[in-house]
């Protein structure tokens, strides 16, 4: 399993992707000199689709939990620096019926299953919301490594939770501080925010986008199990 599927020991590798693949510090980073050298993805046409992989690695959990794991992966990709890549149909849980190497498989395996798009439209809507957040906020797509090191801050968080902030109007963003939280654990987790104050939640387990859903006051927020959140503040 990957980080979203329960292998939380992979968190530093995921942080490397969040930082756009650059050498962020001595413990976090990959090969990229600049974030535009790095492509983040969770599935491609080769090998298992993410949905098929989750069925193999998490066969003991409910479909609802696997859907939440799947949504978590998309949220991580779309809130990371660098270039995000989504396999066509990933947004509606694309499956190749368990076939890993499908280059000789018929259309029944390789097609885009449009009835599946209708069945899982709520997942499509969640992905659309994360895309909207990324498009409208330059903090999520900083152009160079120097700005990533200056503005991206990983936050202390419980095991299985990936937490980071984009600070000081990163990339000229209108929002002073954006916090992104990904809880890959099976239980709700409290996470400390960078500073106390009024925080506006724009993405949670069920709704995504850029509009304020609700506000939280203080320096802590509860993140539901197998869910991502995005919230922002005008500053301390």
PDB file of C-alpha atoms in Angstrom:
ATOM      1  CA  UNK A   1       0.000   0.000   0.000  1.00  0.00           C
ATOM      2  CA  UNK A   2       0.947   3.602  -0.495  1.00  0.00           C
ATOM      3  CA  UNK A   3       0.743   6.380   2.087  1.00  0.00           C
ATOM      4  CA  UNK A   4      -2.954   6.928   1.402  1.00  0.00           C
ATOM      5  CA  UNK A   5      -3.588   3.195   1.773  1.00  0.00           C
ATOM      6  CA  UNK A   6      -1.987   2.853   5.184  1.00  0.00           C
ATOM      7  CA  UNK A   7       1.798   2.765   4.723  1.00  0.00           C
ATOM      8  CA  UNK A   8       2.523   5.879   6.765  1.00  0.00           C
ATOM      9  CA  UNK A   9       6.264   5.182   6.775  1.00  0.00           C
ATOM     10  CA  UNK A  10       6.296   6.684   3.282  1.00  0.00           C
ATOM     11  CA  UNK A  11       5.429  10.168   4.553  1.00  0.00           C
ATOM     12  CA  UNK A  12       8.863  11.690   3.835  1.00  0.00           C
ATOM     13  CA  UNK A  13       8.713  10.455   0.248  1.00  0.00           C
ATOM     14  CA  UNK A  14       5.296  12.073  -0.110  1.00  0.00           C
ATOM     15  CA  UNK A  15       6.665  15.279   1.397  1.00  0.00           C
ATOM     16  CA  UNK A  16       9.283  15.234  -1.350  1.00  0.00           C
ATOM     17  CA  UNK A  17       6.480  15.292  -3.907  1.00  0.00           C
ATOM     18  CA  UNK A  18       4.653  18.034  -2.007  1.00  0.00           C
ATOM     19  CA  UNK A  19       7.839  20.107  -2.269  1.00  0.00           C
ATOM     20  CA  UNK A  20       7.849  19.635  -6.037  1.00  0.00           C
ATOM     21  CA  UNK A  21      10.650  17.065  -6.082  1.00  0.00           C
ATOM     22  CA  UNK A  22      13.323  19.621  -5.196  1.00  0.00           C
ATOM     23  CA  UNK A  23      15.965  19.147  -2.526  1.00  0.00           C
ATOM     24  CA  UNK A  24      13.899  20.811   0.185  1.00  0.00           C
ATOM     25  CA  UNK A  25      16.256  19.927   3.044  1.00  0.00           C
ATOM     26  CA  UNK A  26      18.607  17.122   4.071  1.00  0.00           C
ATOM     27  CA  UNK A  27      15.743  14.707   4.751  1.00  0.00           C
ATOM     28  CA  UNK A  28      13.164  15.686   2.152  1.00  0.00           C
ATOM     29  CA  UNK A  29      13.628  15.886  -1.586  1.00  0.00           C
ATOM     30  CA  UNK A  30      14.080  14.041  -4.843  1.00  0.00           C
ATOM     31  CA  UNK A  31      15.941  14.700  -8.076  1.00  0.00           C
ATOM     32  CA  UNK A  32      14.411  17.938  -9.371  1.00  0.00           C
ATOM     33  CA  UNK A  33      16.338  21.186  -9.531  1.00  0.00           C
ATOM     34  CA  UNK A  34      13.132  23.160 -10.088  1.00  0.00           C
ATOM     35  CA  UNK A  35       9.496  22.145  -9.503  1.00  0.00           C
ATOM     36  CA  UNK A  36       8.702  22.153 -13.230  1.00  0.00           C
ATOM     37  CA  UNK A  37      11.112  19.195 -13.566  1.00  0.00           C
ATOM     38  CA  UNK A  38       8.801  17.074 -11.413  1.00  0.00           C
ATOM     39  CA  UNK A  39       5.486  15.352 -12.228  1.00  0.00           C
ATOM     40  CA  UNK A  40       3.345  14.124  -9.330  1.00  0.00           C
ATOM     41  CA  UNK A  41       0.864  11.314  -9.980  1.00  0.00           C
ATOM     42  CA  UNK A  42      -0.779   8.315  -8.337  1.00  0.00           C
ATOM     43  CA  UNK A  43      -1.658   6.298 -11.435  1.00  0.00           C
ATOM     44  CA  UNK A  44      -0.886   6.159 -15.156  1.00  0.00           C
ATOM     45  CA  UNK A  45      -1.968   3.786 -17.930  1.00  0.00           C
ATOM     46  CA  UNK A  46       0.881   1.397 -17.070  1.00  0.00           C
ATOM     47  CA  UNK A  47       0.394  -0.933 -14.089  1.00  0.00           C
ATOM     48  CA  UNK A  48      -2.658  -1.009 -11.848  1.00  0.00           C
ATOM     49  CA  UNK A  49      -5.007   1.914 -11.664  1.00  0.00           C
ATOM     50  CA  UNK A  50      -5.166   3.437  -8.210  1.00  0.00           C
ATOM     51  CA  UNK A  51      -8.626   1.958  -7.635  1.00  0.00           C
ATOM     52  CA  UNK A  52      -7.454  -1.542  -8.566  1.00  0.00           C
ATOM     53  CA  UNK A  53      -4.385  -1.178  -6.349  1.00  0.00           C
ATOM     54  CA  UNK A  54      -6.530  -0.121  -3.406  1.00  0.00           C
ATOM     55  CA  UNK A  55      -8.751  -3.134  -3.925  1.00  0.00           C
ATOM     56  CA  UNK A  56      -5.665  -5.361  -3.768  1.00  0.00           C
ATOM     57  CA  UNK A  57      -3.972  -3.698  -0.798  1.00  0.00           C
ATOM     58  CA  UNK A  58      -7.076  -2.805   1.230  1.00  0.00           C
ATOM     59  CA  UNK A  59      -9.487  -5.608   0.412  1.00  0.00           C
ATOM     60  CA  UNK A  60     -10.543  -5.821   4.055  1.00  0.00           C
ATOM     61  CA  UNK A  61     -12.122  -2.350   4.258  1.00  0.00           C
ATOM     62  CA  UNK A  62     -15.403  -0.983   2.929  1.00  0.00           C
ATOM     63  CA  UNK A  63     -15.810   0.583  -0.492  1.00  0.00           C
ATOM     64  CA  UNK A  64     -16.486   3.916   1.233  1.00  0.00           C
ATOM     65  CA  UNK A  65     -13.078   3.783   2.918  1.00  0.00           C
ATOM     66  CA  UNK A  66     -11.351   2.935  -0.363  1.00  0.00           C
ATOM     67  CA  UNK A  67     -13.111   5.856  -2.036  1.00  0.00           C
ATOM     68  CA  UNK A  68     -11.839   8.147   0.694  1.00  0.00           C
ATOM     69  CA  UNK A  69      -8.306   6.792   0.216  1.00  0.00           C
ATOM     70  CA  UNK A  70      -8.654   7.446  -3.508  1.00  0.00           C
ATOM     71  CA  UNK A  71      -9.864  11.019  -2.976  1.00  0.00           C
ATOM     72  CA  UNK A  72      -7.000  11.567  -0.538  1.00  0.00           C
ATOM     73  CA  UNK A  73      -4.447  10.692  -3.231  1.00  0.00           C
ATOM     74  CA  UNK A  74      -5.988  13.160  -5.701  1.00  0.00           C
ATOM     75  CA  UNK A  75      -6.014  15.895  -3.060  1.00  0.00           C
ATOM     76  CA  UNK A  76      -2.320  15.330  -2.303  1.00  0.00           C
ATOM     77  CA  UNK A  77      -1.423  15.532  -5.993  1.00  0.00           C
ATOM     78  CA  UNK A  78      -3.412  18.715  -6.563  1.00  0.00           C
ATOM     79  CA  UNK A  79      -2.020  20.516  -3.510  1.00  0.00           C
ATOM     80  CA  UNK A  80       1.627  19.689  -4.231  1.00  0.00           C
ATOM     81  CA  UNK A  81       4.192  21.867  -5.953  1.00  0.00           C
ATOM     82  CA  UNK A  82       5.378  20.801  -9.399  1.00  0.00           C
ATOM     83  CA  UNK A  83       3.261  19.423 -12.226  1.00  0.00           C
ATOM     84  CA  UNK A  84       0.138  17.425 -11.311  1.00  0.00           C
ATOM     85  CA  UNK A  85      -0.881  14.535 -13.559  1.00  0.00           C
ATOM     86  CA  UNK A  86      -4.232  12.734 -13.439  1.00  0.00           C
ATOM     87  CA  UNK A  87      -4.816   9.616 -15.514  1.00  0.00           C
ATOM     88  CA  UNK A  88      -7.954   9.961 -17.650  1.00  0.00           C
ATOM     89  CA  UNK A  89     -10.814   8.448 -15.692  1.00  0.00           C
ATOM     90  CA  UNK A  90      -8.965   8.520 -12.386  1.00  0.00           C
ATOM     91  CA  UNK A  91     -11.509  11.077 -11.227  1.00  0.00           C
ATOM     92  CA  UNK A  92     -14.231   8.432 -11.397  1.00  0.00           C
ATOM     93  CA  UNK A  93     -12.215   5.558  -9.922  1.00  0.00           C
ATOM     94  CA  UNK A  94     -11.052   4.095 -13.207  1.00  0.00           C
ATOM     95  CA  UNK A  95     -10.619   0.348 -13.190  1.00  0.00           C
ATOM     96  CA  UNK A  96      -9.014  -2.112 -15.595  1.00  0.00           C
ATOM     97  CA  UNK A  97     -10.800  -4.967 -13.821  1.00  0.00           C
ATOM     98  CA  UNK A  98      -7.611  -5.843 -11.968  1.00  0.00           C
ATOM     99  CA  UNK A  99      -5.479  -6.090 -15.132  1.00  0.00           C
ATOM    100  CA  UNK A 100      -2.055  -4.604 -14.489  1.00  0.00           C
ATOM    101  CA  UNK A 101      -0.435  -4.768 -17.932  1.00  0.00           C
ATOM    102  CA  UNK A 102      -3.290  -4.036 -20.314  1.00  0.00           C
ATOM    103  CA  UNK A 103      -1.495  -3.134 -23.536  1.00  0.00           C
ATOM    104  CA  UNK A 104      -2.942  -6.215 -25.262  1.00  0.00           C
ATOM    105  CA  UNK A 105      -6.299  -6.072 -23.494  1.00  0.00           C
ATOM    106  CA  UNK A 106      -9.571  -5.315 -25.302  1.00  0.00           C
ATOM    107  CA  UNK A 107     -11.586  -2.116 -25.136  1.00  0.00           C
ATOM    108  CA  UNK A 108     -13.688  -3.599 -22.358  1.00  0.00           C
ATOM    109  CA  UNK A 109     -10.609  -3.228 -20.112  1.00  0.00           C
ATOM    110  CA  UNK A 110      -9.023  -0.051 -21.527  1.00  0.00           C
ATOM    111  CA  UNK A 111     -12.092   2.053 -22.316  1.00  0.00           C
ATOM    112  CA  UNK A 112     -13.398   5.004 -20.355  1.00  0.00           C
ATOM    113  CA  UNK A 113     -16.450   3.613 -18.593  1.00  0.00           C
ATOM    114  CA  UNK A 114     -18.902   6.533 -18.797  1.00  0.00           C
ATOM    115  CA  UNK A 115     -21.631   4.928 -16.640  1.00  0.00           C
ATOM    116  CA  UNK A 116     -18.963   4.807 -13.942  1.00  0.00           C
ATOM    117  CA  UNK A 117     -18.588   8.580 -14.336  1.00  0.00           C
ATOM    118  CA  UNK A 118     -22.270   8.926 -13.475  1.00  0.00           C
ATOM    119  CA  UNK A 119     -22.012   6.488 -10.581  1.00  0.00           C
ATOM    120  CA  UNK A 120     -19.094   8.289  -8.930  1.00  0.00           C
ATOM    121  CA  UNK A 121     -19.935  11.865  -9.869  1.00  0.00           C
ATOM    122  CA  UNK A 122     -19.358  12.979  -6.297  1.00  0.00           C
ATOM    123  CA  UNK A 123     -15.688  11.991  -6.623  1.00  0.00           C
ATOM    124  CA  UNK A 124     -15.454  13.969  -9.867  1.00  0.00           C
ATOM    125  CA  UNK A 125     -16.900  16.991  -8.083  1.00  0.00           C
ATOM    126  CA  UNK A 126     -14.317  16.657  -5.304  1.00  0.00           C
ATOM    127  CA  UNK A 127     -11.483  16.588  -7.843  1.00  0.00           C
ATOM    128  CA  UNK A 128     -12.948  19.609  -9.634  1.00  0.00           C
ATOM    129  CA  UNK A 129     -12.907  21.536  -6.365  1.00  0.00           C
ATOM    130  CA  UNK A 130      -9.250  20.781  -5.693  1.00  0.00           C
ATOM    131  CA  UNK A 131      -8.402  21.797  -9.277  1.00  0.00           C
ATOM    132  CA  UNK A 132     -10.258  25.070  -8.765  1.00  0.00           C
ATOM    133  CA  UNK A 133      -8.307  25.741  -5.571  1.00  0.00           C
ATOM    134  CA  UNK A 134      -5.026  25.083  -7.359  1.00  0.00           C
ATOM    135  CA  UNK A 135      -5.898  27.260 -10.354  1.00  0.00           C
ATOM    136  CA  UNK A 136      -7.009  30.226  -8.282  1.00  0.00           C
ATOM    137  CA  UNK A 137      -4.128  30.193  -5.778  1.00  0.00           C
ATOM    138  CA  UNK A 138      -0.552  30.637  -6.979  1.00  0.00           C
ATOM    139  CA  UNK A 139       0.753  29.505  -3.583  1.00  0.00           C
ATOM    140  CA  UNK A 140       0.023  25.937  -4.733  1.00  0.00           C
ATOM    141  CA  UNK A 141       2.147  26.267  -7.884  1.00  0.00           C
ATOM    142  CA  UNK A 142       5.251  28.225  -6.992  1.00  0.00           C
ATOM    143  CA  UNK A 143       7.592  28.666  -9.959  1.00  0.00           C
ATOM    144  CA  UNK A 144      10.993  27.901  -8.442  1.00  0.00           C
ATOM    145  CA  UNK A 145      12.796  26.012  -5.695  1.00  0.00           C
ATOM    146  CA  UNK A 146      13.868  29.133  -3.818  1.00  0.00           C
ATOM    147  CA  UNK A 147      10.263  30.227  -3.309  1.00  0.00           C
ATOM    148  CA  UNK A 148       9.224  26.736  -2.208  1.00  0.00           C
ATOM    149  CA  UNK A 149      11.935  26.658   0.456  1.00  0.00           C
ATOM    150  CA  UNK A 150      10.945  30.155   1.599  1.00  0.00           C
ATOM    151  CA  UNK A 151       7.167  29.718   1.737  1.00  0.00           C
ATOM    152  CA  UNK A 152       6.442  25.998   2.302  1.00  0.00           C
ATOM    153  CA  UNK A 153       6.447  24.864   5.929  1.00  0.00           C
ATOM    154  CA  UNK A 154       5.773  21.290   7.028  1.00  0.00           C
ATOM    155  CA  UNK A 155       3.874  21.212  10.316  1.00  0.00           C
ATOM    156  CA  UNK A 156       4.184  18.847  13.244  1.00  0.00           C
ATOM    157  CA  UNK A 157       1.281  16.415  13.128  1.00  0.00           C
ATOM    158  CA  UNK A 158       0.177  13.038  14.533  1.00  0.00           C
ATOM    159  CA  UNK A 159       1.356   9.837  12.804  1.00  0.00           C
ATOM    160  CA  UNK A 160      -0.352   9.326   9.464  1.00  0.00           C
ATOM    161  CA  UNK A 161      -1.140  13.018   9.015  1.00  0.00           C
ATOM    162  CA  UNK A 162       0.637  15.133   6.406  1.00  0.00           C
ATOM    163  CA  UNK A 163       0.343  18.818   7.290  1.00  0.00           C
ATOM    164  CA  UNK A 164       1.911  21.859   5.664  1.00  0.00           C
ATOM    165  CA  UNK A 165       1.445  25.596   5.305  1.00  0.00           C
ATOM    166  CA  UNK A 166       2.149  28.089   2.553  1.00  0.00           C
ATOM    167  CA  UNK A 167       3.005  31.311   4.337  1.00  0.00           C
ATOM    168  CA  UNK A 168       3.448  35.045   3.755  1.00  0.00           C
ATOM    169  CA  UNK A 169       1.290  35.397   0.623  1.00  0.00           C
ATOM    170  CA  UNK A 170       3.302  32.710  -1.185  1.00  0.00           C
ATOM    171  CA  UNK A 171       3.615  33.450  -4.888  1.00  0.00           C
ATOM    172  CA  UNK A 172       1.722  36.706  -4.392  1.00  0.00           C
ATOM    173  CA  UNK A 173      -1.355  34.819  -3.212  1.00  0.00           C
ATOM    174  CA  UNK A 174      -4.225  36.873  -1.797  1.00  0.00           C
ATOM    175  CA  UNK A 175      -4.401  34.537   1.214  1.00  0.00           C
ATOM    176  CA  UNK A 176      -1.738  35.153   3.853  1.00  0.00           C
ATOM    177  CA  UNK A 177      -1.423  31.574   5.109  1.00  0.00           C
ATOM    178  CA  UNK A 178      -2.881  28.433   3.525  1.00  0.00           C
ATOM    179  CA  UNK A 179      -2.847  25.189   5.501  1.00  0.00           C
ATOM    180  CA  UNK A 180      -3.279  21.807   3.814  1.00  0.00           C
ATOM    181  CA  UNK A 181      -4.014  18.718   5.909  1.00  0.00           C
ATOM    182  CA  UNK A 182      -4.125  15.098   4.719  1.00  0.00           C
ATOM    183  CA  UNK A 183      -5.121  12.479   7.273  1.00  0.00           C
ATOM    184  CA  UNK A 184      -4.276   8.995   5.989  1.00  0.00           C
ATOM    185  CA  UNK A 185      -5.150   7.432   9.327  1.00  0.00           C
ATOM    186  CA  UNK A 186      -8.258   5.463  10.236  1.00  0.00           C
ATOM    187  CA  UNK A 187      -9.271   7.849  13.027  1.00  0.00           C
ATOM    188  CA  UNK A 188      -9.956  11.569  13.375  1.00  0.00           C
ATOM    189  CA  UNK A 189      -6.899  13.584  14.423  1.00  0.00           C
ATOM    190  CA  UNK A 190      -6.407  17.025  16.012  1.00  0.00           C
ATOM    191  CA  UNK A 191      -3.728  19.061  14.258  1.00  0.00           C
ATOM    192  CA  UNK A 192      -2.088  22.232  15.554  1.00  0.00           C
ATOM    193  CA  UNK A 193      -2.264  25.199  13.208  1.00  0.00           C
ATOM    194  CA  UNK A 194       0.665  27.612  12.722  1.00  0.00           C
ATOM    195  CA  UNK A 195      -0.910  30.280  14.968  1.00  0.00           C
ATOM    196  CA  UNK A 196      -4.185  30.955  16.792  1.00  0.00           C
ATOM    197  CA  UNK A 197      -6.856  32.991  15.096  1.00  0.00           C
ATOM    198  CA  UNK A 198      -9.766  32.787  12.679  1.00  0.00           C
ATOM    199  CA  UNK A 199      -9.351  30.118  10.013  1.00  0.00           C
ATOM    200  CA  UNK A 200     -11.677  29.724   7.041  1.00  0.00           C
ATOM    201  CA  UNK A 201     -12.184  26.152   5.821  1.00  0.00           C
ATOM    202  CA  UNK A 202     -12.596  25.864   2.040  1.00  0.00           C
ATOM    203  CA  UNK A 203     -12.144  22.106   1.560  1.00  0.00           C
ATOM    204  CA  UNK A 204     -13.123  19.271   3.840  1.00  0.00           C
ATOM    205  CA  UNK A 205     -13.995  15.583   3.578  1.00  0.00           C
ATOM    206  CA  UNK A 206     -17.176  16.182   1.564  1.00  0.00           C
ATOM    207  CA  UNK A 207     -16.842  19.592  -0.110  1.00  0.00           C
ATOM    208  CA  UNK A 208     -14.042  21.233  -2.069  1.00  0.00           C
ATOM    209  CA  UNK A 209     -13.399  24.547  -3.781  1.00  0.00           C
ATOM    210  CA  UNK A 210     -12.457  28.088  -2.785  1.00  0.00           C
ATOM    211  CA  UNK A 211     -15.569  29.331  -0.985  1.00  0.00           C
ATOM    212  CA  UNK A 212     -15.618  29.439   2.802  1.00  0.00           C
ATOM    213  CA  UNK A 213     -17.558  26.475   4.177  1.00  0.00           C
ATOM    214  CA  UNK A 214     -17.229  27.426   7.837  1.00  0.00           C
ATOM    215  CA  UNK A 215     -14.747  28.988  10.245  1.00  0.00           C
ATOM    216  CA  UNK A 216     -12.721  27.600  13.116  1.00  0.00           C
ATOM    217  CA  UNK A 217     -11.286  29.709  15.927  1.00  0.00           C
ATOM    218  CA  UNK A 218      -8.063  28.951  17.738  1.00  0.00           C
ATOM    219  CA  UNK A 219      -4.877  27.077  16.965  1.00  0.00           C
ATOM    220  CA  UNK A 220      -6.169  23.563  16.353  1.00  0.00           C
ATOM    221  CA  UNK A 221      -8.511  21.775  13.961  1.00  0.00           C
ATOM    222  CA  UNK A 222      -9.880  18.243  13.886  1.00  0.00           C
ATOM    223  CA  UNK A 223      -9.192  16.356  10.645  1.00  0.00           C
ATOM    224  CA  UNK A 224     -11.547  13.441   9.874  1.00  0.00           C
ATOM    225  CA  UNK A 225     -10.139  10.006   9.109  1.00  0.00           C
ATOM    226  CA  UNK A 226      -9.050   9.419   5.500  1.00  0.00           C
ATOM    227  CA  UNK A 227      -9.763  13.012   4.547  1.00  0.00           C
ATOM    228  CA  UNK A 228      -8.101  16.196   3.367  1.00  0.00           C
ATOM    229  CA  UNK A 229      -8.735  19.781   4.406  1.00  0.00           C
ATOM    230  CA  UNK A 230      -7.691  23.210   3.175  1.00  0.00           C
ATOM    231  CA  UNK A 231      -8.086  26.352   5.237  1.00  0.00           C
ATOM    232  CA  UNK A 232      -6.632  29.832   5.251  1.00  0.00           C
ATOM    233  CA  UNK A 233      -6.044  32.831   7.477  1.00  0.00           C
ATOM    234  CA  UNK A 234      -5.449  36.498   6.869  1.00  0.00           C
ATOM    235  CA  UNK A 235      -2.475  36.298   9.233  1.00  0.00           C
ATOM    236  CA  UNK A 236      -1.593  36.188  12.920  1.00  0.00           C
TER     237      UNK A 236
END
